[in-house]
Coordinates of N, CA and C in Angstrom, one line a residue:
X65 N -2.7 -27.4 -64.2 CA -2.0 -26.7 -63.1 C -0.5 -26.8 -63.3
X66 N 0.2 -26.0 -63.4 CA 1.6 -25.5 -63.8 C 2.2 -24.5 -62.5
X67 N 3.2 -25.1 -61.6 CA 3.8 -24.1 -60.8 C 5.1 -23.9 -61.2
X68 N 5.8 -23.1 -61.7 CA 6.7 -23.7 -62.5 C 7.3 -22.5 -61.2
X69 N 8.5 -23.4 -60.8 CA 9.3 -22.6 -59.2 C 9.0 -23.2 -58.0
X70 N 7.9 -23.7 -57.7 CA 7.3 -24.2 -56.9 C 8.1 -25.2 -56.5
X71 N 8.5 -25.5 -55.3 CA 9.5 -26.4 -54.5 C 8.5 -27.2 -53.8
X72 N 8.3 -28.9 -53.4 CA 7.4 -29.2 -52.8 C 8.3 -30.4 -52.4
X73 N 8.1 -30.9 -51.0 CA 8.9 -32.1 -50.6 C 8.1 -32.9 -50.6
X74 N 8.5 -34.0 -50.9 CA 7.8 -35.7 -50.3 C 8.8 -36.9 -49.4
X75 N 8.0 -36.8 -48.4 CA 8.6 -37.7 -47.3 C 8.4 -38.8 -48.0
X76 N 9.2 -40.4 -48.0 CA 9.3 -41.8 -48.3 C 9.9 -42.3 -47.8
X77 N 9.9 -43.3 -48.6 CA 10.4 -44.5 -48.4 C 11.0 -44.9 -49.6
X78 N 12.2 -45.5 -50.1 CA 12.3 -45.8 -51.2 C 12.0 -47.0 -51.7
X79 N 11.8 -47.9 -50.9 CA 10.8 -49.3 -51.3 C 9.5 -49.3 -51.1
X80 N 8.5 -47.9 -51.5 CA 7.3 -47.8 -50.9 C 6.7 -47.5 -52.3
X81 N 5.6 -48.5 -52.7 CA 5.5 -48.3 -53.8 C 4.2 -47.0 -53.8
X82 N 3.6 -46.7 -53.2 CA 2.6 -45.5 -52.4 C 3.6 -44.3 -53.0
X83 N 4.8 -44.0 -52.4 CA 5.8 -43.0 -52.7 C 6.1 -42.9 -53.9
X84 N 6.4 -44.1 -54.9 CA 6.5 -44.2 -56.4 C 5.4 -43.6 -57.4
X85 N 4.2 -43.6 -56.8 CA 2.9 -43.8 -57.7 C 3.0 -42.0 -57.2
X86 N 2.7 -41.6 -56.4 CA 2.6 -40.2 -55.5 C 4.1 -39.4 -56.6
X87 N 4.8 -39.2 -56.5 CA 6.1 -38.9 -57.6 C 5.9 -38.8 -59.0
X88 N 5.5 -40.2 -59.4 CA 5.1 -40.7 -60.9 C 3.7 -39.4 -61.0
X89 N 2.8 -39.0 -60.3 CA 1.6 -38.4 -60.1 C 1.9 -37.3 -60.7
X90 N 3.0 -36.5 -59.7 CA 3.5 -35.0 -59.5 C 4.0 -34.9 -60.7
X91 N 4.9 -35.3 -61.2 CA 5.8 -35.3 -62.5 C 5.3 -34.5 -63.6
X92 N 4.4 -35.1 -64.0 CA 3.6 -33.7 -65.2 C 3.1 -32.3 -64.6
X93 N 2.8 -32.4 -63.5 CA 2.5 -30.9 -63.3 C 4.1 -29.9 -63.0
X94 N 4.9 -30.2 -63.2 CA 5.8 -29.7 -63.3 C 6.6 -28.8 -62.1
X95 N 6.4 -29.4 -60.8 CA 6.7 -28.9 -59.6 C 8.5 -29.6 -59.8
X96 N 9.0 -28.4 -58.9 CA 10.5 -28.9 -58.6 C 10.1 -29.6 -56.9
X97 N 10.2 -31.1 -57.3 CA 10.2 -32.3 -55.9 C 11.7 -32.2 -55.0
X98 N 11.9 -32.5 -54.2 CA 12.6 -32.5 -52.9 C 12.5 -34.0 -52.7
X99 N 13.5 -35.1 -52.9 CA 12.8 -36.0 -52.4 C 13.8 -36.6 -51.0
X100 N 12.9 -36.8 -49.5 CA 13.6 -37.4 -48.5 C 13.0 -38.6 -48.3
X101 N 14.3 -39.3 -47.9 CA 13.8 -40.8 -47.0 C 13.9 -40.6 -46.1
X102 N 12.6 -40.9 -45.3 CA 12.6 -41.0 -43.9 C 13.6 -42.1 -43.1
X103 N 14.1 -43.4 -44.1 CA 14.8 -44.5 -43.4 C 16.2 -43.8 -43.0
X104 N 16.3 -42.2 -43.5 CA 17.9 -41.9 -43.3 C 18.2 -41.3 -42.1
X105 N 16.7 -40.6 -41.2 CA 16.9 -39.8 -40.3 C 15.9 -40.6 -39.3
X106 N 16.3 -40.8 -38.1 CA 15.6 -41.4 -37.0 C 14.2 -40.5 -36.7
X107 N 14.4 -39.6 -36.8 CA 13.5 -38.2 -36.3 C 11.9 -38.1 -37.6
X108 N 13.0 -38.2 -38.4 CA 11.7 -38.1 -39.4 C 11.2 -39.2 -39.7
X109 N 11.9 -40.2 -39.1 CA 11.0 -42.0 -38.9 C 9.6 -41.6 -38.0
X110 N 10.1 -41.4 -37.0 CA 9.4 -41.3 -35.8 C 8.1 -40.2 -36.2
X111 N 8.5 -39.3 -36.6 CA 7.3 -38.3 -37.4 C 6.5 -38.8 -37.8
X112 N 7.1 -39.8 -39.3 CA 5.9 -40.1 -40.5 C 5.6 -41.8 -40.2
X113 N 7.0 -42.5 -40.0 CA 6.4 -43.6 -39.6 C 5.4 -44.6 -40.9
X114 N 4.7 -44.6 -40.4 CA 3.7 -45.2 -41.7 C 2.9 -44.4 -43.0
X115 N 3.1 -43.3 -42.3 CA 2.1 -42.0 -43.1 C 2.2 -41.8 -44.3
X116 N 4.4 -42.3 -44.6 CA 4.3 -41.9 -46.3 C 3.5 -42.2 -47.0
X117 N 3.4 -41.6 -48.6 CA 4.5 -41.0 -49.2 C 3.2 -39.5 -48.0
X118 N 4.6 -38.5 -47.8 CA 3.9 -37.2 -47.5 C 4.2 -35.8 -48.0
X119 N 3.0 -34.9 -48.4 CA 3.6 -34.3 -49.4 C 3.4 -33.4 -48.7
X120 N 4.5 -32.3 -49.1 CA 4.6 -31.0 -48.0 C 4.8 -29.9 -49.2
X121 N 4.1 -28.6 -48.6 CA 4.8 -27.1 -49.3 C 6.2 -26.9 -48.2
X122 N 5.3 -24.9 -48.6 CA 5.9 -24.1 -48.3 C 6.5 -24.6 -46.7
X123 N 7.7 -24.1 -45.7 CA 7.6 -24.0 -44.2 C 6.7 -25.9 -43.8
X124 N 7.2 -26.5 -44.4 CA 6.9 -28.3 -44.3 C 5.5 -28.4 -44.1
X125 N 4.7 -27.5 -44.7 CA 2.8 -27.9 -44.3 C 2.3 -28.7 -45.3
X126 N 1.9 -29.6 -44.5 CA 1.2 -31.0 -44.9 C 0.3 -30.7 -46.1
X127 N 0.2 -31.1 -47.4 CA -0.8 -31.0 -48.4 C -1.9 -32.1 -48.4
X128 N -1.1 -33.5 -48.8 CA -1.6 -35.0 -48.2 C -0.8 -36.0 -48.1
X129 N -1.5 -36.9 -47.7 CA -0.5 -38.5 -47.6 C -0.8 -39.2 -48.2
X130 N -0.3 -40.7 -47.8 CA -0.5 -41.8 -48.6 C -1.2 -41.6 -50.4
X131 N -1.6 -40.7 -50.5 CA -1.9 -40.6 -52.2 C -2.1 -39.0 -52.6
X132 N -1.9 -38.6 -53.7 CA -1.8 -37.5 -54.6 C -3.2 -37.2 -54.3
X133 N -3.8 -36.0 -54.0 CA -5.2 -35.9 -53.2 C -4.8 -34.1 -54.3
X134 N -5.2 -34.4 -55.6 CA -5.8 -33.3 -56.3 C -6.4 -32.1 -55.5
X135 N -7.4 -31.9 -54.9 CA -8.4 -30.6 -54.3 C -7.1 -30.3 -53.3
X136 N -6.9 -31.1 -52.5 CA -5.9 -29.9 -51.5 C -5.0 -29.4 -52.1
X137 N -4.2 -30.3 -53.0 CA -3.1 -29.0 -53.8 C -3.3 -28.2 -54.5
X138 N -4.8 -28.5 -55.5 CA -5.2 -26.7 -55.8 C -5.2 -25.6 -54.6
X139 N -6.1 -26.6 -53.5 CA -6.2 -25.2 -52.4 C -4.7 -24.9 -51.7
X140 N -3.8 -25.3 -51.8 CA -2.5 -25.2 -51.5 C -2.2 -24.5 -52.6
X141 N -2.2 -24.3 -53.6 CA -1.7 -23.6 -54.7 C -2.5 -22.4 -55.1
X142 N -3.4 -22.5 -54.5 CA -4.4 -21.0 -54.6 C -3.8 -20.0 -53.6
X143 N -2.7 -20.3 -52.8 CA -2.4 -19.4 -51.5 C -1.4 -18.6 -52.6
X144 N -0.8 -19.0 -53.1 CA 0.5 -18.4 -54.3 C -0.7 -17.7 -55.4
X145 N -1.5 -17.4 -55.9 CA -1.4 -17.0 -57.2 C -1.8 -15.6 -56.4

């Protein structure tokens, strides 16, 4: 699975080792990552809170959390081809 353009954010934490492994995950399939800390904006604390790491597309829609969840991002990536 290769999206090569594909922009995808991940909400964290930067002492979250959940968010490291989730990152380390993405890396070979070759997505351009976005990465935000939630510790920087009060708002997006309050959002994710415990939930990271969270991984978002297109328009911020939730793919999965706390772990790299394979099947939804093909079905998330089946909306593009």
């Amino acid at each position: 699975m290769n999206a090569q353009g594909l922009v995808l954010t991940v909400y964290l934490r930067r002492y979250c080792h959940l968010c490291h492994d989730l990152l380390a995950q993405l890396a070979p399939h070759g997505f351009q990552v976005i990465e935000v800390d939630i510790d920087l904006d009060p708002q997006l604390e309050a959002r994710y809170g415990a939930l990271i790491p969270v991984l978002t597309g297109a328009d911020d829609e939730e793919i999965c959390h706390y772990f790299l969840d394979e099947a939804a991002l093909t079905a998330y990536l089946s909306k593009f081809r």
